């Protein structure tokens, strides 16, 4: 299988591949519509592109590759770096060659990337915008709180801040309404959304984030994978005779983990199943954050359970197995 290694950047990307004569070839391509289209026209249909996952820098390449029927895989930079042993030196052409080597050696582990459907792209953009607006509102509120303790306050600053906060609140509400409209317009998205929010403690923000991160529960298709991705799944910490405490991995989606923690707090307060579990573990002397991590894990398992079974969560049901965890 012929593999093209691609090192992506914002304005261009470097390509490394082996030609029919067994010689390594390199080229540089502009990372825009015209440059990528010309490059893909020279790539054999049976070849596979392997690139480092650098976020939005690779979106155009993935989309046009899908349109051209050319397979493309995105791999983690950390995985590529640590799969090739000790390496020295760094430049864009060298990185492209290393990515190609990784693709050739681990071609059986490459996951072919397909660009999201239009609804999912719009949903991601709106959710990202909402996060930015909420962050801006948080910064303004923090500044307003600090200024409230000053003996002499500016009337102009107060007026401008209040106007800015009001505008941000209005924009956030409008974005949330648009997110809701997109979800309701798609039967499958809406069905999974309604099933997930039937669980007390799981609200619209957590559910939307999960839908985006998991590809509507299809790309990350099990609760175990989702728990590992969110960083709420402990892993063994053992070597020889040394047996340490199980730890969660630092390689996780911290934003999703934080949202799950907030959901777990709400669940403990409003959901008797989780409240009983929390109280039991507290009596056993377990640390607060360990218990909340376990509840976050349980929430994910419950979400995937109701989504897979297409059955809304029964709020009067107590899972006896949870009490014995």
PDB file of C-alpha atoms in Angstrom, residues 36-240:
ATOM      1  CA  UNK A  36      -5.036  20.625  -2.542  1.00  0.00           C
ATOM      2  CA  UNK A  37      -7.124  19.907  -5.655  1.00  0.00           C
ATOM      3  CA  UNK A  38      -4.023  19.894  -7.875  1.00  0.00           C
ATOM      4  CA  UNK A  39      -2.175  17.660  -5.381  1.00  0.00           C
ATOM      5  CA  UNK A  40      -5.007  15.111  -5.122  1.00  0.00           C
ATOM      6  CA  UNK A  41      -5.154  14.882  -8.922  1.00  0.00           C
ATOM      7  CA  UNK A  42      -1.644  13.366  -8.820  1.00  0.00           C
ATOM      8  CA  UNK A  43      -2.393  10.841  -6.035  1.00  0.00           C
ATOM      9  CA  UNK A  44      -3.290   7.262  -7.087  1.00  0.00           C
ATOM     10  CA  UNK A  45      -6.821   6.261  -6.114  1.00  0.00           C
ATOM     11  CA  UNK A  46      -5.577   3.214  -4.159  1.00  0.00           C
ATOM     12  CA  UNK A  47      -3.075   5.257  -2.085  1.00  0.00           C
ATOM     13  CA  UNK A  48      -3.636   6.313   1.522  1.00  0.00           C
ATOM     14  CA  UNK A  49      -2.864   9.739   2.930  1.00  0.00           C
ATOM     15  CA  UNK A  50      -1.599   9.780   6.510  1.00  0.00           C
ATOM     16  CA  UNK A  51      -1.479  13.112   8.332  1.00  0.00           C
ATOM     17  CA  UNK A  52      -1.037  14.328  11.861  1.00  0.00           C
ATOM     18  CA  UNK A  53      -4.269  15.465  13.473  1.00  0.00           C
ATOM     19  CA  UNK A  54      -3.785  19.226  13.835  1.00  0.00           C
ATOM     20  CA  UNK A  55      -7.435  20.294  14.132  1.00  0.00           C
ATOM     21  CA  UNK A  56      -8.895  22.659  11.553  1.00  0.00           C
ATOM     22  CA  UNK A  57      -5.700  22.829   9.444  1.00  0.00           C
ATOM     23  CA  UNK A  58      -6.620  19.475   7.917  1.00  0.00           C
ATOM     24  CA  UNK A  59     -10.348  20.008   7.375  1.00  0.00           C
ATOM     25  CA  UNK A  60     -10.074  21.084   3.734  1.00  0.00           C
ATOM     26  CA  UNK A  61      -7.741  18.188   2.924  1.00  0.00           C
ATOM     27  CA  UNK A  62     -10.073  15.656   4.562  1.00  0.00           C
ATOM     28  CA  UNK A  63     -13.134  17.039   2.795  1.00  0.00           C
ATOM     29  CA  UNK A  64     -11.551  17.114  -0.669  1.00  0.00           C
ATOM     30  CA  UNK A  65      -9.989  13.668  -0.168  1.00  0.00           C
ATOM     31  CA  UNK A  66     -13.418  12.241   0.634  1.00  0.00           C
ATOM     32  CA  UNK A  67     -14.860  13.942  -2.442  1.00  0.00           C
ATOM     33  CA  UNK A  68     -12.060  12.471  -4.603  1.00  0.00           C
ATOM     34  CA  UNK A  69     -12.474   8.961  -3.196  1.00  0.00           C
ATOM     35  CA  UNK A  70      -8.957   8.948  -1.693  1.00  0.00           C
ATOM     36  CA  UNK A  71      -8.515   7.426   1.760  1.00  0.00           C
ATOM     37  CA  UNK A  72      -7.060   9.661   4.456  1.00  0.00           C
ATOM     38  CA  UNK A  73      -6.174   8.858   8.063  1.00  0.00           C
ATOM     39  CA  UNK A  74      -5.464  11.337  10.862  1.00  0.00           C
ATOM     40  CA  UNK A  75      -3.207  10.151  13.675  1.00  0.00           C
ATOM     41  CA  UNK A  76      -2.164  11.665  16.980  1.00  0.00           C
ATOM     42  CA  UNK A  77       1.196  13.446  16.940  1.00  0.00           C
ATOM     43  CA  UNK A  78       2.027  11.864  20.308  1.00  0.00           C
ATOM     44  CA  UNK A  79       1.364   8.377  18.934  1.00  0.00           C
ATOM     45  CA  UNK A  80       3.483   8.989  15.828  1.00  0.00           C
ATOM     46  CA  UNK A  81       6.388  10.403  17.839  1.00  0.00           C
ATOM     47  CA  UNK A  82       6.511   7.554  20.351  1.00  0.00           C
ATOM     48  CA  UNK A  83       6.020   4.768  17.820  1.00  0.00           C
ATOM     49  CA  UNK A  84       9.288   5.365  15.942  1.00  0.00           C
ATOM     50  CA  UNK A  85      11.790   5.021  18.800  1.00  0.00           C
ATOM     51  CA  UNK A  86      14.523   7.566  19.468  1.00  0.00           C
ATOM     52  CA  UNK A  87      14.549  10.248  16.771  1.00  0.00           C
ATOM     53  CA  UNK A  88      16.740  13.310  16.264  1.00  0.00           C
ATOM     54  CA  UNK A  89      16.223  16.500  14.326  1.00  0.00           C
ATOM     55  CA  UNK A  90      13.022  18.188  13.276  1.00  0.00           C
ATOM     56  CA  UNK A  91      11.775  20.013  10.179  1.00  0.00           C
ATOM     57  CA  UNK A  92       8.595  19.893   8.128  1.00  0.00           C
ATOM     58  CA  UNK A  93      10.031  17.572   5.406  1.00  0.00           C
ATOM     59  CA  UNK A  94      11.518  15.272   8.063  1.00  0.00           C
ATOM     60  CA  UNK A  95       8.212  15.186   9.958  1.00  0.00           C
ATOM     61  CA  UNK A  96       6.358  14.296   6.740  1.00  0.00           C
ATOM     62  CA  UNK A  97       8.768  11.394   6.178  1.00  0.00           C
ATOM     63  CA  UNK A  98       8.240  10.173   9.744  1.00  0.00           C
ATOM     64  CA  UNK A  99       4.472  10.319   9.338  1.00  0.00           C
ATOM     65  CA  UNK A 100       4.809   8.316   6.100  1.00  0.00           C
ATOM     66  CA  UNK A 101       6.973   5.752   7.898  1.00  0.00           C
ATOM     67  CA  UNK A 102       4.394   5.502  10.667  1.00  0.00           C
ATOM     68  CA  UNK A 103       1.615   4.928   8.118  1.00  0.00           C
ATOM     69  CA  UNK A 104       3.621   2.218   6.359  1.00  0.00           C
ATOM     70  CA  UNK A 105       4.519   0.373   9.561  1.00  0.00           C
ATOM     71  CA  UNK A 106       1.135   0.640  11.242  1.00  0.00           C
ATOM     72  CA  UNK A 107      -1.183   0.675   8.243  1.00  0.00           C
ATOM     73  CA  UNK A 108      -3.435  -1.892   9.958  1.00  0.00           C
ATOM     74  CA  UNK A 109      -4.078   0.585  12.792  1.00  0.00           C
ATOM     75  CA  UNK A 110      -4.924   3.566  10.614  1.00  0.00           C
ATOM     76  CA  UNK A 111      -8.500   4.793  10.986  1.00  0.00           C
ATOM     77  CA  UNK A 112      -9.887   6.292   7.804  1.00  0.00           C
ATOM     78  CA  UNK A 113     -11.369   9.732   8.413  1.00  0.00           C
ATOM     79  CA  UNK A 114     -14.663  10.851   6.931  1.00  0.00           C
ATOM     80  CA  UNK A 115     -15.662  14.498   7.039  1.00  0.00           C
ATOM     81  CA  UNK A 116     -18.717  15.330   9.137  1.00  0.00           C
ATOM     82  CA  UNK A 117     -22.146  15.844   7.641  1.00  0.00           C
ATOM     83  CA  UNK A 118     -23.391  19.409   7.215  1.00  0.00           C
ATOM     84  CA  UNK A 119     -25.586  19.334  10.350  1.00  0.00           C
ATOM     85  CA  UNK A 120     -22.702  18.143  12.528  1.00  0.00           C
ATOM     86  CA  UNK A 121     -20.339  20.788  11.116  1.00  0.00           C
ATOM     87  CA  UNK A 122     -22.907  23.495  11.865  1.00  0.00           C
ATOM     88  CA  UNK A 123     -23.489  22.063  15.338  1.00  0.00           C
ATOM     89  CA  UNK A 124     -19.760  22.093  16.117  1.00  0.00           C
ATOM     90  CA  UNK A 125     -19.386  25.685  14.912  1.00  0.00           C
ATOM     91  CA  UNK A 126     -22.314  26.910  16.984  1.00  0.00           C
ATOM     92  CA  UNK A 127     -21.186  25.056  20.095  1.00  0.00           C
ATOM     93  CA  UNK A 128     -17.682  26.479  19.728  1.00  0.00           C
ATOM     94  CA  UNK A 129     -19.148  29.982  19.356  1.00  0.00           C
ATOM     95  CA  UNK A 130     -21.286  29.478  22.451  1.00  0.00           C
ATOM     96  CA  UNK A 131     -18.206  28.454  24.451  1.00  0.00           C
ATOM     97  CA  UNK A 132     -16.386  31.620  23.356  1.00  0.00           C
ATOM     98  CA  UNK A 133     -19.356  33.822  24.263  1.00  0.00           C
ATOM     99  CA  UNK A 134     -19.718  32.171  27.682  1.00  0.00           C
ATOM    100  CA  UNK A 135     -16.006  32.656  28.316  1.00  0.00           C
ATOM    101  CA  UNK A 136     -16.248  36.340  27.378  1.00  0.00           C
ATOM    102  CA  UNK A 137     -19.210  36.762  29.734  1.00  0.00           C
ATOM    103  CA  UNK A 138     -17.281  35.062  32.522  1.00  0.00           C
ATOM    104  CA  UNK A 139     -14.342  37.464  32.054  1.00  0.00           C
ATOM    105  CA  UNK A 140     -16.649  40.500  32.185  1.00  0.00           C
ATOM    106  CA  UNK A 141     -18.420  39.211  35.299  1.00  0.00           C
ATOM    107  CA  UNK A 142     -15.097  38.603  37.035  1.00  0.00           C
ATOM    108  CA  UNK A 143     -13.998  42.189  36.265  1.00  0.00           C
ATOM    109  CA  UNK A 144     -17.337  43.539  37.459  1.00  0.00           C
ATOM    110  CA  UNK A 145     -17.005  41.649  40.740  1.00  0.00           C
ATOM    111  CA  UNK A 146     -13.500  43.040  41.298  1.00  0.00           C
ATOM    112  CA  UNK A 147     -14.628  46.620  40.576  1.00  0.00           C
ATOM    113  CA  UNK A 148     -17.558  46.333  42.998  1.00  0.00           C
ATOM    114  CA  UNK A 149     -15.105  46.496  45.935  1.00  0.00           C
ATOM    115  CA  UNK A 150     -13.471  49.741  44.762  1.00  0.00           C
ATOM    116  CA  UNK A 151     -14.499  52.847  46.829  1.00  0.00           C
ATOM    117  CA  UNK A 152     -15.026  54.997  43.728  1.00  0.00           C
ATOM    118  CA  UNK A 153     -16.624  53.403  40.677  1.00  0.00           C
ATOM    119  CA  UNK A 154     -16.987  54.629  37.119  1.00  0.00           C
ATOM    120  CA  UNK A 155     -20.572  55.129  35.956  1.00  0.00           C
ATOM    121  CA  UNK A 156     -19.454  54.847  32.326  1.00  0.00           C
ATOM    122  CA  UNK A 157     -17.648  51.543  32.920  1.00  0.00           C
ATOM    123  CA  UNK A 158     -20.699  50.172  34.741  1.00  0.00           C
ATOM    124  CA  UNK A 159     -23.029  51.185  31.927  1.00  0.00           C
ATOM    125  CA  UNK A 160     -20.794  49.740  29.188  1.00  0.00           C
ATOM    126  CA  UNK A 161     -20.298  46.497  31.105  1.00  0.00           C
ATOM    127  CA  UNK A 162     -24.026  46.036  31.670  1.00  0.00           C
ATOM    128  CA  UNK A 163     -24.720  46.648  27.972  1.00  0.00           C
ATOM    129  CA  UNK A 164     -22.001  44.176  26.948  1.00  0.00           C
ATOM    130  CA  UNK A 165     -23.333  41.526  29.338  1.00  0.00           C
ATOM    131  CA  UNK A 166     -26.886  42.023  28.070  1.00  0.00           C
ATOM    132  CA  UNK A 167     -25.715  41.657  24.458  1.00  0.00           C
ATOM    133  CA  UNK A 168     -23.725  38.528  25.326  1.00  0.00           C
ATOM    134  CA  UNK A 169     -26.736  36.996  27.096  1.00  0.00           C
ATOM    135  CA  UNK A 170     -28.876  37.690  24.039  1.00  0.00           C
ATOM    136  CA  UNK A 171     -26.287  36.208  21.658  1.00  0.00           C
ATOM    137  CA  UNK A 172     -25.836  33.094  23.820  1.00  0.00           C
ATOM    138  CA  UNK A 173     -29.596  32.552  23.924  1.00  0.00           C
ATOM    139  CA  UNK A 174     -29.836  32.933  20.134  1.00  0.00           C
ATOM    140  CA  UNK A 175     -27.002  30.445  19.571  1.00  0.00           C
ATOM    141  CA  UNK A 176     -28.628  27.948  21.957  1.00  0.00           C
ATOM    142  CA  UNK A 177     -31.922  28.258  20.085  1.00  0.00           C
ATOM    143  CA  UNK A 178     -30.119  27.597  16.792  1.00  0.00           C
ATOM    144  CA  UNK A 179     -28.382  24.542  18.300  1.00  0.00           C
ATOM    145  CA  UNK A 180     -31.747  23.224  19.474  1.00  0.00           C
ATOM    146  CA  UNK A 181     -33.261  23.805  16.031  1.00  0.00           C
ATOM    147  CA  UNK A 182     -30.465  21.863  14.289  1.00  0.00           C
ATOM    148  CA  UNK A 183     -30.828  18.931  16.673  1.00  0.00           C
ATOM    149  CA  UNK A 184     -34.609  18.829  16.266  1.00  0.00           C
ATOM    150  CA  UNK A 185     -34.309  18.960  12.469  1.00  0.00           C
ATOM    151  CA  UNK A 186     -32.440  15.621  12.427  1.00  0.00           C
ATOM    152  CA  UNK A 187     -34.463  12.630  13.631  1.00  0.00           C
ATOM    153  CA  UNK A 188     -31.482  10.581  14.820  1.00  0.00           C
ATOM    154  CA  UNK A 189     -29.802  13.511  16.582  1.00  0.00           C
ATOM    155  CA  UNK A 190     -33.051  14.514  18.256  1.00  0.00           C
ATOM    156  CA  UNK A 191     -33.827  10.965  19.388  1.00  0.00           C
ATOM    157  CA  UNK A 192     -30.426  10.481  21.055  1.00  0.00           C
ATOM    158  CA  UNK A 193     -30.590  13.986  22.525  1.00  0.00           C
ATOM    159  CA  UNK A 194     -33.977  13.372  24.155  1.00  0.00           C
ATOM    160  CA  UNK A 195     -32.860   9.993  25.510  1.00  0.00           C
ATOM    161  CA  UNK A 196     -29.720  11.448  27.079  1.00  0.00           C
ATOM    162  CA  UNK A 197     -31.383  14.425  28.764  1.00  0.00           C
ATOM    163  CA  UNK A 198     -33.986  12.096  30.304  1.00  0.00           C
ATOM    164  CA  UNK A 199     -31.277  11.336  32.894  1.00  0.00           C
ATOM    165  CA  UNK A 200     -31.268  13.746  35.831  1.00  0.00           C
ATOM    166  CA  UNK A 201     -27.932  15.564  35.919  1.00  0.00           C
ATOM    167  CA  UNK A 202     -27.448  15.351  32.148  1.00  0.00           C
ATOM    168  CA  UNK A 203     -28.488  18.650  30.596  1.00  0.00           C
ATOM    169  CA  UNK A 204     -28.448  20.177  27.096  1.00  0.00           C
ATOM    170  CA  UNK A 205     -24.826  21.384  27.288  1.00  0.00           C
ATOM    171  CA  UNK A 206     -23.408  17.988  28.341  1.00  0.00           C
ATOM    172  CA  UNK A 207     -25.562  16.143  25.808  1.00  0.00           C
ATOM    173  CA  UNK A 208     -24.611  18.435  22.918  1.00  0.00           C
ATOM    174  CA  UNK A 209     -20.927  18.135  23.816  1.00  0.00           C
ATOM    175  CA  UNK A 210     -21.196  14.333  23.920  1.00  0.00           C
ATOM    176  CA  UNK A 211     -22.985  14.213  20.562  1.00  0.00           C
ATOM    177  CA  UNK A 212     -20.213  16.299  18.999  1.00  0.00           C
ATOM    178  CA  UNK A 213     -17.300  14.488  20.641  1.00  0.00           C
ATOM    179  CA  UNK A 214     -18.635  10.974  20.016  1.00  0.00           C
ATOM    180  CA  UNK A 215     -20.043  11.560  16.525  1.00  0.00           C
ATOM    181  CA  UNK A 216     -23.596  11.076  17.795  1.00  0.00           C
ATOM    182  CA  UNK A 217     -22.425   8.006  19.777  1.00  0.00           C
ATOM    183  CA  UNK A 218     -21.135   6.282  16.615  1.00  0.00           C
ATOM    184  CA  UNK A 219     -17.405   7.082  16.410  1.00  0.00           C
ATOM    185  CA  UNK A 220     -16.911   6.595  20.150  1.00  0.00           C
ATOM    186  CA  UNK A 221     -19.515   3.858  20.286  1.00  0.00           C
ATOM    187  CA  UNK A 222     -19.143   2.411  23.791  1.00  0.00           C
ATOM    188  CA  UNK A 223     -19.293   3.859  27.302  1.00  0.00           C
ATOM    189  CA  UNK A 224     -15.860   2.395  28.048  1.00  0.00           C
ATOM    190  CA  UNK A 225     -14.278   4.306  25.152  1.00  0.00           C
ATOM    191  CA  UNK A 226     -16.131   7.480  26.148  1.00  0.00           C
ATOM    192  CA  UNK A 227     -14.942   7.159  29.765  1.00  0.00           C
ATOM    193  CA  UNK A 228     -11.358   6.748  28.580  1.00  0.00           C
ATOM    194  CA  UNK A 229     -11.714   9.725  26.215  1.00  0.00           C
ATOM    195  CA  UNK A 230     -13.170  11.920  28.982  1.00  0.00           C
ATOM    196  CA  UNK A 231     -10.542  10.852  31.526  1.00  0.00           C
ATOM    197  CA  UNK A 232     -12.945   9.322  34.071  1.00  0.00           C
ATOM    198  CA  UNK A 233     -11.771   5.745  33.603  1.00  0.00           C
ATOM    199  CA  UNK A 234      -8.965   4.607  35.983  1.00  0.00           C
ATOM    200  CA  UNK A 235      -6.146   2.470  34.576  1.00  0.00           C
ATOM    201  CA  UNK A 236      -3.895  -0.044  36.402  1.00  0.00           C
ATOM    202  CA  UNK A 237      -0.658   1.263  37.904  1.00  0.00           C
ATOM    203  CA  UNK A 238       1.363  -1.898  38.508  1.00  0.00           C
ATOM    204  CA  UNK A 239       4.877  -3.127  37.747  1.00  0.00           C
ATOM    205  CA  UNK A 240       6.389  -6.298  39.190  1.00  0.00           C
TER     206      UNK A 240
END
